[in-house]
């Protein structure tokens, strides 16, 4: 059969007329809607129409940083499981989350492996065998018994340095002896200094020295991880070498700093005398870490990567937890007064409170920290892939090849689980301590945060020492106060956004407090 080129060209030209292209787009859209609503394997699961058809609405919320609020809103409307993209469902039920997080069958989804700025590590790897090996290597390091040896470093870089900075600020405050500080900034730098000192093997005192280059490098790395995970464009050569050259430059310098720290430590070890002890910090523990099954140790590059991940996970999450706890207590002054009374009745004003003392004596302070972790979790979502053969969750079957996102924000406020779910109500943890296990901010199961004990050690002791030594009050010009309430009569919390962690949107404006030395 002979095809006349002129006829073929004319037919193609007619096919690509704007009206025909428009018809094709309309036909595709109609088919797409029909398929997702009636034929998709997720069509029997509740969820908003637009979210069934395209991933764009969820992506917009993620880029705006309000995805956790979206999950809470949709959880109220649709219950514990609903569609959020054509191939993804949200999980807002603690029982379902225990199933997902309790086994390696639900692998981390490709968002984790999208991050190419560093090699696979405890947090970013999607390979369950590598994760198991890392946890065998690192697990003993992060035990409370081992961290106890590092507590002098934690207190020196943490509480004692914070005291030095705040006492200096108060001394410069004039006759009123009240210093105006941004507690978000100070706590962020303090936790950076703790993990940096533990991870680099040398003192880092950015809070009191004003040297914030490490903090800025950590911030740049968090931004890179966030954008690489959700938008593949950010991994392109164009973006890395031109648009975000400064971000990647800071990360490269950060990586070099970690590498130098390891090389310096190895030189130090080579010169130790037989009767000299090795340093007791995270850097040394990572260098010495060995898998008890395979006897494999981490390479220098792997130690660098794990040190960086420790800095990212161990500083930002801890400081933000303390920030939100202070903010919520300032909005609920009767709870703040109760915490202060509990701390000061248990300890003298000049006593440096360590973790064990705080844990044993300050039940209400711990309840307030748990309530902060519940109400404003610093980690908000955990995306996973459906296992081979699919799985039934919340009564719905989801086939293999689809994904789910465990929404920590929605689980922690699920009205089917929590009494007064949207209120700051720390007494719940005094009445029933078993519900602490339902607060999933540190995850649970096989992927539980390996630095959980270190985070609790930092948070518990720092909070106790702050309330023991200082009085805190809101300035007159602050926007969010106990008297500014919503339609339910609850104090309105400051705006926040979710990127790698859940942070205040305007910390320099909203995380301001007047501090003075305790008056009694």
Coordinates of C-alpha atoms in Angstrom, one line a residue:
X1 CA 0.0 0.0 0.0
X2 CA 1.4 3.4 -1.1
X3 CA 1.2 6.3 1.3
X4 CA 1.2 9.7 -0.4
X5 CA 3.6 11.9 1.6
X6 CA 1.4 15.0 0.8
X7 CA -1.7 13.3 2.1
X8 CA 0.1 12.0 5.2
X9 CA 1.5 15.5 6.0
X10 CA -2.0 17.0 5.5
X11 CA -3.5 14.4 7.9
X12 CA -0.8 15.0 10.5
X13 CA -1.3 18.8 10.2
X14 CA -5.0 18.5 10.7
X15 CA -4.5 16.2 13.7
X16 CA -2.3 18.8 15.4
X17 CA -4.7 21.7 14.9
X18 CA -5.3 23.5 18.3
X19 CA -8.9 22.3 18.4
X20 CA -7.9 18.7 17.9
X21 CA -5.2 19.0 20.6
X22 CA -7.8 20.5 22.9
X23 CA -10.2 17.6 22.2
X24 CA -7.4 15.2 23.1
X25 CA -6.7 17.0 26.4
X26 CA -10.3 17.0 27.3
X27 CA -10.7 13.3 26.5
X28 CA -7.7 12.5 28.6
X29 CA -8.9 14.5 31.5
X30 CA -12.3 12.8 31.4
X31 CA -10.7 9.4 31.2
X32 CA -8.4 10.3 34.1
X33 CA -11.2 11.4 36.3
X34 CA -13.3 8.3 35.4
X35 CA -10.4 5.9 36.0
X36 CA -9.4 7.4 39.4
X37 CA -13.0 7.6 40.7
X38 CA -14.3 4.3 39.5
X39 CA -11.5 2.0 38.3
X40 CA -8.4 2.7 40.3
X41 CA -7.4 0.2 43.0
X42 CA -7.8 3.1 45.4
X43 CA -11.3 4.1 44.2
X44 CA -13.0 2.4 47.2
X45 CA -10.9 4.5 49.7
X46 CA -12.3 8.0 50.8
X47 CA -10.5 11.2 49.8
X48 CA -10.8 14.5 48.0
X49 CA -11.5 14.4 44.3
X50 CA -8.6 16.6 43.2
X51 CA -6.1 14.6 45.3
X52 CA -7.2 11.4 43.5
X53 CA -6.5 12.9 40.1
X54 CA -3.2 14.6 40.5
X55 CA -0.3 14.9 42.9
X56 CA -0.1 18.7 42.5
X57 CA -2.3 19.7 45.4
X58 CA -0.2 17.7 47.9
X59 CA 3.0 19.1 46.4
X60 CA 1.7 22.6 46.8
X61 CA 1.0 22.0 50.5
X62 CA 4.5 20.5 50.9
X63 CA 6.2 23.5 49.3
X64 CA 4.1 25.9 51.4
X65 CA 5.1 23.9 54.6
X66 CA 1.5 23.3 55.7
X67 CA 1.1 19.6 54.8
X68 CA 0.7 18.6 58.5
X69 CA -2.3 20.9 58.9
X70 CA -3.8 19.4 55.7
X71 CA -3.5 15.9 57.1
X72 CA -5.2 16.9 60.4
X73 CA -8.0 18.6 58.4
X74 CA -8.5 15.6 56.1
X75 CA -8.3 13.2 59.1
X76 CA -11.3 15.0 60.7
X77 CA -13.3 14.7 57.5
X78 CA -12.3 11.2 56.1
X79 CA -11.1 9.3 59.2
X80 CA -7.9 7.3 59.7
X81 CA -7.0 6.5 56.0
X82 CA -7.7 8.5 52.8
X83 CA -6.2 9.2 49.4
X84 CA -3.8 12.1 49.0
X85 CA -2.4 11.4 45.5
X86 CA -3.4 9.0 42.7
X87 CA -0.9 6.5 44.1
X88 CA -0.6 7.4 47.8
X89 CA -2.8 7.1 50.9
X90 CA -2.4 8.9 54.3
X91 CA -2.3 6.8 57.5
X92 CA -3.7 8.6 60.6
X93 CA -4.4 5.7 62.8
X94 CA -1.9 4.6 65.5
X95 CA -2.7 0.9 65.1
X96 CA -2.1 1.0 61.3
X97 CA 1.1 3.0 61.9
X98 CA 2.4 0.3 64.3
X99 CA 1.9 -2.3 61.6
X100 CA 3.8 -0.2 59.0
X101 CA 6.6 0.9 61.2
X102 CA 7.0 -2.4 63.0
X103 CA 8.5 -4.2 60.0
X104 CA 10.9 -3.7 57.2
X105 CA 8.3 -5.1 54.8
X106 CA 7.1 -1.5 54.3
X107 CA 10.2 0.0 52.8
X108 CA 11.0 3.7 52.9
X109 CA 9.8 5.2 49.6
X110 CA 11.9 6.7 46.9
X111 CA 11.9 10.1 48.5
X112 CA 14.6 9.0 50.8
X113 CA 16.7 7.5 48.0
X114 CA 16.1 10.7 45.9
X115 CA 18.6 12.4 48.2
X116 CA 22.0 12.2 46.5
X117 CA 23.9 14.8 48.4
X118 CA 25.3 12.1 50.6
X119 CA 25.7 8.3 50.5
X120 CA 23.1 6.0 52.1
X121 CA 23.0 6.1 55.9
X122 CA 20.9 5.2 58.9
X123 CA 18.2 7.7 58.1
X124 CA 18.2 7.9 54.3
X125 CA 18.8 4.3 53.3
X126 CA 15.9 2.4 51.8
X127 CA 17.8 -0.9 52.1
X128 CA 16.6 -2.8 55.2
X129 CA 19.8 -4.8 55.4
X130 CA 22.0 -1.7 55.5
X131 CA 19.7 -0.2 58.1
X132 CA 19.9 -3.3 60.3
X133 CA 23.7 -3.3 60.0
X134 CA 24.0 0.4 61.0
X135 CA 21.7 -0.1 63.9
X136 CA 23.8 -3.0 65.1
X137 CA 26.9 -0.8 64.8
X138 CA 25.3 2.4 66.3
X139 CA 22.7 1.0 68.7
X140 CA 25.1 0.4 71.7
X141 CA 26.5 3.9 71.2
X142 CA 23.1 5.5 71.7
X143 CA 22.2 3.5 74.8
X144 CA 21.5 5.6 77.9
X145 CA 24.4 3.7 79.7
X146 CA 26.9 4.8 77.1
X147 CA 25.5 8.3 76.7
X148 CA 25.9 8.8 80.4
X149 CA 29.7 8.9 79.8
X150 CA 29.1 11.8 77.4
X151 CA 26.8 13.8 79.7
X152 CA 29.6 16.1 81.0
X153 CA 30.2 17.2 77.4
X154 CA 26.4 17.6 76.9
X155 CA 26.0 19.8 80.0
X156 CA 29.2 21.8 79.2
X157 CA 28.2 22.7 75.7
X158 CA 24.5 22.8 76.6
X159 CA 23.2 24.1 79.9
X160 CA 26.4 25.7 81.2
X161 CA 27.0 27.5 77.9
X162 CA 23.3 28.7 77.8
X163 CA 23.8 30.0 81.4
X164 CA 26.9 32.0 80.3
X165 CA 25.1 33.5 77.4
X166 CA 21.8 34.4 79.2
X167 CA 23.7 35.7 82.3
X168 CA 25.7 38.0 80.0
X169 CA 22.5 39.2 78.3
X170 CA 20.9 40.0 81.7
X171 CA 24.0 41.8 82.8
X172 CA 23.8 44.0 79.7
X173 CA 20.0 44.6 80.1
X174 CA 20.3 47.6 82.4
X175 CA 18.4 48.4 85.6
X176 CA 15.4 46.1 84.9
X177 CA 17.7 43.1 84.7
X178 CA 15.5 41.5 82.1
X179 CA 17.0 40.5 78.8
X180 CA 15.1 40.2 75.6
X181 CA 16.2 37.0 73.8
X182 CA 15.1 34.8 70.9
X183 CA 15.0 31.4 72.5
X184 CA 14.6 29.7 69.1
X185 CA 18.0 31.0 68.0
X186 CA 19.7 30.3 71.3
X187 CA 18.4 26.7 71.7
X188 CA 19.2 26.0 68.0
X189 CA 22.9 27.1 68.4
X190 CA 23.1 25.3 71.8
X191 CA 22.0 21.9 70.3
X192 CA 24.3 22.4 67.3
X193 CA 27.2 22.9 69.8
X194 CA 26.3 19.8 71.8
X195 CA 26.2 17.5 68.7
X196 CA 29.2 19.3 67.0
X197 CA 31.3 18.8 70.1
X198 CA 30.4 15.2 70.4
X199 CA 30.7 14.5 66.7
X200 CA 33.8 16.6 65.8
X201 CA 35.8 15.8 69.0
X202 CA 36.6 19.5 69.7
X203 CA 34.6 22.2 71.5
X204 CA 32.1 24.2 69.5
X205 CA 30.7 27.2 71.3
X206 CA 28.8 29.1 68.6
X207 CA 26.2 30.2 71.1
X208 CA 28.6 32.3 73.1
X209 CA 31.3 33.0 70.4
X210 CA 29.0 34.1 67.7
X211 CA 30.6 31.7 65.2
X212 CA 27.6 30.2 63.4
X213 CA 29.3 28.7 60.3
X214 CA 28.5 25.1 61.3
X215 CA 24.9 26.0 62.1
X216 CA 24.5 27.6 58.6
X217 CA 26.0 24.5 57.0
X218 CA 23.5 22.3 58.8
X219 CA 20.7 24.6 57.7
X220 CA 21.9 24.4 54.1
X221 CA 22.1 20.6 54.3
X222 CA 18.5 20.4 55.6
X223 CA 17.2 22.6 52.8
X224 CA 19.1 20.4 50.2
X225 CA 17.7 17.2 51.6
X226 CA 14.1 18.6 51.7
X227 CA 14.1 19.8 48.1
X228 CA 16.0 16.8 46.6
X229 CA 13.5 14.4 48.3
X230 CA 10.4 16.0 46.7
X231 CA 11.6 17.6 43.5
X232 CA 14.1 15.6 41.3
X233 CA 14.9 18.9 39.4
X234 CA 17.0 20.0 42.4
X235 CA 19.4 17.1 41.7
X236 CA 20.2 18.4 38.2
X237 CA 23.6 19.9 37.3
X238 CA 21.9 23.2 36.4
X239 CA 20.5 23.6 39.9
X240 CA 23.5 22.3 41.8
X241 CA 26.2 24.3 39.9
X242 CA 24.3 27.5 39.2
X243 CA 21.0 28.1 41.0
X244 CA 21.9 26.7 44.4
X245 CA 25.7 26.8 44.1
X246 CA 26.1 28.5 47.6
X247 CA 24.0 25.8 49.3
X248 CA 26.0 23.0 47.9
X249 CA 29.2 24.9 48.5
X250 CA 28.4 25.1 52.2
X251 CA 27.6 21.4 52.3
X252 CA 31.0 20.5 50.6
X253 CA 32.8 22.6 53.3
X254 CA 30.8 20.9 56.0
X255 CA 31.7 17.4 54.6
X256 CA 35.4 18.5 54.5
X257 CA 35.2 19.7 58.1
X258 CA 33.9 16.3 59.2
X259 CA 36.6 14.5 57.2
X260 CA 39.3 16.6 58.9
X261 CA 37.8 15.8 62.3
X262 CA 38.1 12.1 61.6
X263 CA 41.7 12.4 60.3
X264 CA 42.7 14.5 63.3
X265 CA 41.2 11.9 65.7
X266 CA 43.0 9.1 64.0
X267 CA 46.3 11.0 64.4
X268 CA 45.5 11.5 68.1
X269 CA 44.8 7.8 68.6
X270 CA 48.0 6.8 66.9
X271 CA 49.9 8.9 69.5
X272 CA 48.1 7.6 72.6
X273 CA 50.2 5.8 75.3
X274 CA 49.0 2.4 76.5
X275 CA 47.7 3.8 79.8
X276 CA 45.8 6.7 78.1
X277 CA 42.0 6.4 77.5
X278 CA 40.3 7.2 74.2
X279 CA 38.0 10.3 74.1
X280 CA 34.4 9.5 75.1
X281 CA 32.3 11.2 72.4
X282 CA 30.2 10.3 69.3
X283 CA 33.1 10.6 66.9
X284 CA 35.2 8.0 68.8
X285 CA 32.2 5.8 69.2
X286 CA 31.4 5.9 65.4
X287 CA 35.1 5.2 64.5
X288 CA 35.1 2.2 66.9
X289 CA 31.6 0.9 66.0
X290 CA 31.5 -2.7 64.8
X291 CA 28.7 -4.9 63.6
X292 CA 28.7 -7.8 66.1
X293 CA 27.5 -10.2 63.4
X294 CA 29.7 -9.4 60.5
X295 CA 32.5 -7.7 62.4
X296 CA 32.4 -4.9 59.8
X297 CA 33.3 -1.3 60.8
X298 CA 32.3 1.9 59.0
X299 CA 34.6 3.5 56.5
X300 CA 35.8 7.1 57.1
X301 CA 33.2 8.4 54.5
X302 CA 30.5 6.4 56.3
X303 CA 31.5 7.9 59.7
X304 CA 31.4 11.4 58.1
X305 CA 27.9 10.7 56.8
X306 CA 26.6 9.3 60.1
X307 CA 28.1 12.3 61.9
X308 CA 26.3 14.7 59.6
X309 CA 23.0 12.8 60.0
X310 CA 23.5 12.9 63.8
X311 CA 24.0 16.7 63.6
X312 CA 20.9 17.1 61.4
X313 CA 18.6 14.8 63.4
X314 CA 20.1 15.5 66.8
X315 CA 20.2 19.2 66.8
X316 CA 17.2 20.6 64.8
X317 CA 14.7 18.2 66.3
X318 CA 15.8 18.7 69.9
X319 CA 16.0 22.5 69.7
X320 CA 12.6 22.7 68.1
X321 CA 11.0 20.4 70.7
X322 CA 12.3 22.8 73.4
X323 CA 11.2 25.8 71.4
X324 CA 7.6 24.5 71.1
X325 CA 7.5 23.4 74.8
X326 CA 8.5 26.9 76.0
X327 CA 6.0 28.6 73.6
X328 CA 3.2 26.4 74.8
X329 CA 4.0 26.9 78.4
X330 CA 4.1 30.7 77.9
X331 CA 0.6 30.5 76.4
X332 CA -0.6 28.5 79.4
X333 CA 0.9 30.4 82.4
X334 CA -0.9 28.1 85.0
X335 CA 1.1 25.1 83.5
X336 CA 4.3 27.2 83.4
X337 CA 3.9 28.1 87.1
X338 CA 3.3 24.4 87.9
X339 CA 6.5 23.4 86.1
X340 CA 8.6 26.1 87.8
X341 CA 7.2 25.1 91.3
X342 CA 8.0 21.4 90.6
X343 CA 11.6 22.1 89.5
X344 CA 12.4 24.6 92.3
X345 CA 11.0 22.5 95.1
X346 CA 13.2 19.6 93.9
X347 CA 16.5 21.3 93.3
X348 CA 18.5 24.2 94.7
X349 CA 19.0 27.3 92.6
X350 CA 22.7 26.7 91.9
X351 CA 22.4 22.9 91.2
X352 CA 23.1 21.8 87.6
X353 CA 20.3 19.2 87.0
X354 CA 21.4 16.1 85.0
X355 CA 19.1 13.8 83.0
X356 CA 18.7 11.1 85.6
X357 CA 17.7 13.7 88.3
X358 CA 15.2 15.4 86.0
X359 CA 13.7 12.1 84.8
X360 CA 13.3 10.8 88.4
X361 CA 11.9 14.0 90.0
X362 CA 10.1 16.1 87.4
X363 CA 7.0 14.1 86.2
X364 CA 5.0 17.1 85.2
X365 CA 7.8 18.7 83.2
X366 CA 8.1 15.4 81.3
X367 CA 4.3 15.4 80.8
X368 CA 4.6 18.9 79.2
X369 CA 7.4 17.8 76.9
X370 CA 5.4 14.8 75.8
X371 CA 2.4 17.0 75.2
X372 CA 4.5 19.3 73.1
X373 CA 5.8 16.3 71.1
X374 CA 2.2 15.2 70.6
X375 CA 0.6 18.5 69.7
X376 CA 3.4 20.0 67.5
X377 CA 5.6 17.0 66.5
X378 CA 8.9 18.2 65.0
X379 CA 8.8 15.2 62.6
X380 CA 5.5 15.2 60.7
X381 CA 5.4 12.4 58.0
X382 CA 7.0 9.1 57.1
X383 CA 6.4 7.9 53.5
X384 CA 6.5 4.1 52.9
X385 CA 5.9 1.7 50.0
X386 CA 3.3 -1.1 50.1
X387 CA 4.9 -4.5 50.6
X388 CA 4.9 -7.4 48.1
X389 CA 1.3 -8.6 47.8
X390 CA -0.1 -5.4 49.2
X391 CA -1.6 -4.9 52.6
X392 CA -5.0 -4.3 54.4
X393 CA -5.0 -1.2 56.5
X394 CA -7.9 0.4 58.3
X395 CA -10.2 -2.2 56.5
X396 CA -9.0 -1.2 53.0
X397 CA -6.8 -3.3 50.8
X398 CA -4.0 -1.4 49.1
X399 CA -2.1 -3.3 46.4
X400 CA 1.6 -3.6 45.9
X401 CA 3.1 -0.7 43.9
X402 CA 1.2 2.0 45.8
X403 CA 2.5 4.1 48.7
X404 CA 1.4 5.4 52.0
X405 CA 2.4 8.3 54.3
X406 CA 2.3 7.9 58.1
X407 CA 1.1 11.3 59.3
X408 CA 2.6 11.8 62.7
X409 CA 0.7 15.2 63.1
X410 CA -2.6 13.5 62.4
X411 CA -2.0 10.4 64.5
X412 CA -0.9 12.5 67.4
X413 CA -4.2 14.5 67.2
X414 CA -6.6 11.8 66.0
X415 CA -9.9 12.5 67.8
X416 CA -10.7 8.8 67.9
X417 CA -7.6 8.2 70.1
X418 CA -7.0 11.4 72.1
X419 CA -9.1 13.1 74.7
X420 CA -9.2 16.9 73.9
X421 CA -6.9 16.2 71.0
X422 CA -6.3 19.8 69.9
X423 CA -5.6 21.3 73.4
X424 CA -2.4 21.5 75.3
X425 CA -3.4 19.2 78.2
X426 CA -0.3 17.6 79.8
X427 CA -2.3 16.0 82.6
X428 CA -3.2 13.2 80.2
X429 CA 0.3 11.8 80.6
X430 CA 0.0 11.8 84.4
X431 CA -3.3 10.0 84.4
X432 CA -2.2 7.3 82.0
X433 CA 1.5 6.9 81.3
X434 CA 0.9 4.1 78.9
X435 CA -0.3 6.5 76.3
X436 CA 3.2 7.8 75.9
X437 CA 3.8 4.9 73.6
X438 CA 1.2 6.4 71.2
X439 CA 3.2 9.6 70.7
X440 CA 5.0 8.7 67.5
X441 CA 7.2 11.8 67.1
X442 CA 10.3 9.6 67.5
X443 CA 8.8 6.9 65.3
X444 CA 8.5 3.3 66.6
X445 CA 9.4 -0.2 65.7
X446 CA 12.3 -1.2 63.4
X447 CA 12.8 2.4 62.3
X448 CA 12.6 4.1 65.7
X449 CA 14.9 7.2 66.0
X450 CA 18.4 5.8 67.0
X451 CA 19.1 9.2 68.7
X452 CA 16.0 9.2 70.8
X453 CA 17.9 8.7 74.1
X454 CA 20.3 11.5 73.3
X455 CA 17.4 13.8 72.4
X456 CA 15.7 13.1 75.7
X457 CA 18.9 13.7 77.6
X458 CA 19.3 17.1 76.0
X459 CA 15.7 18.2 76.3
X460 CA 15.0 16.9 79.8
X461 CA 18.0 18.5 81.5
X462 CA 18.0 21.7 79.5
X463 CA 14.3 22.4 80.2
X464 CA 14.8 21.6 83.9
X465 CA 17.8 23.9 84.3
X466 CA 16.1 26.8 82.4
X467 CA 13.1 26.8 84.7
X468 CA 15.3 26.3 87.8
X469 CA 17.5 29.4 87.2
X470 CA 15.3 31.9 85.1
X471 CA 12.0 33.5 85.2
X472 CA 10.4 33.9 81.7
X473 CA 7.7 36.3 80.6
X474 CA 6.2 37.5 77.4
X475 CA 7.1 41.0 76.2
X476 CA 4.2 43.5 75.8
X477 CA 4.6 43.7 72.0
X478 CA 4.5 40.0 71.3
X479 CA 1.7 38.8 69.0
X480 CA 0.7 35.5 70.6
X481 CA -0.4 35.6 74.2
X482 CA -2.7 33.6 76.5
X483 CA -5.4 36.1 75.8
X484 CA -5.4 35.7 72.0
X485 CA -7.7 32.7 71.6
X486 CA -9.5 30.9 68.8
X487 CA -13.2 30.2 68.5
X488 CA -12.9 27.3 71.0
X489 CA -11.2 29.5 73.6
X490 CA -7.7 28.0 73.1
X491 CA -4.6 30.2 72.9
X492 CA -3.5 30.6 69.2
X493 CA 0.0 29.2 68.6
X494 CA 2.5 31.0 66.4
X495 CA 2.6 30.2 62.7
X496 CA 4.7 27.2 61.8
X497 CA 6.0 25.4 58.7
X498 CA 7.1 21.9 57.9
X499 CA 10.3 21.4 55.9
X500 CA 12.7 18.8 57.2
X501 CA 11.3 19.5 60.6
X502 CA 8.3 21.5 62.0
X503 CA 9.7 25.0 62.8
X504 CA 8.3 28.4 63.7
X505 CA 7.6 30.4 60.5
X506 CA 8.7 33.7 62.0
X507 CA 11.0 32.9 64.9
X508 CA 12.7 36.3 65.2
X509 CA 9.2 37.8 65.7
X510 CA 7.4 35.2 67.7
X511 CA 10.1 33.3 69.8
X512 CA 10.9 36.3 71.9
X513 CA 10.8 36.3 75.7
X514 CA 12.1 38.4 78.6
X515 CA 14.4 36.4 80.9
X516 CA 15.6 37.3 84.4
X517 CA 17.3 35.4 87.2
X518 CA 14.8 33.7 89.4
X519 CA 13.4 36.1 92.1
X520 CA 12.7 33.7 94.9

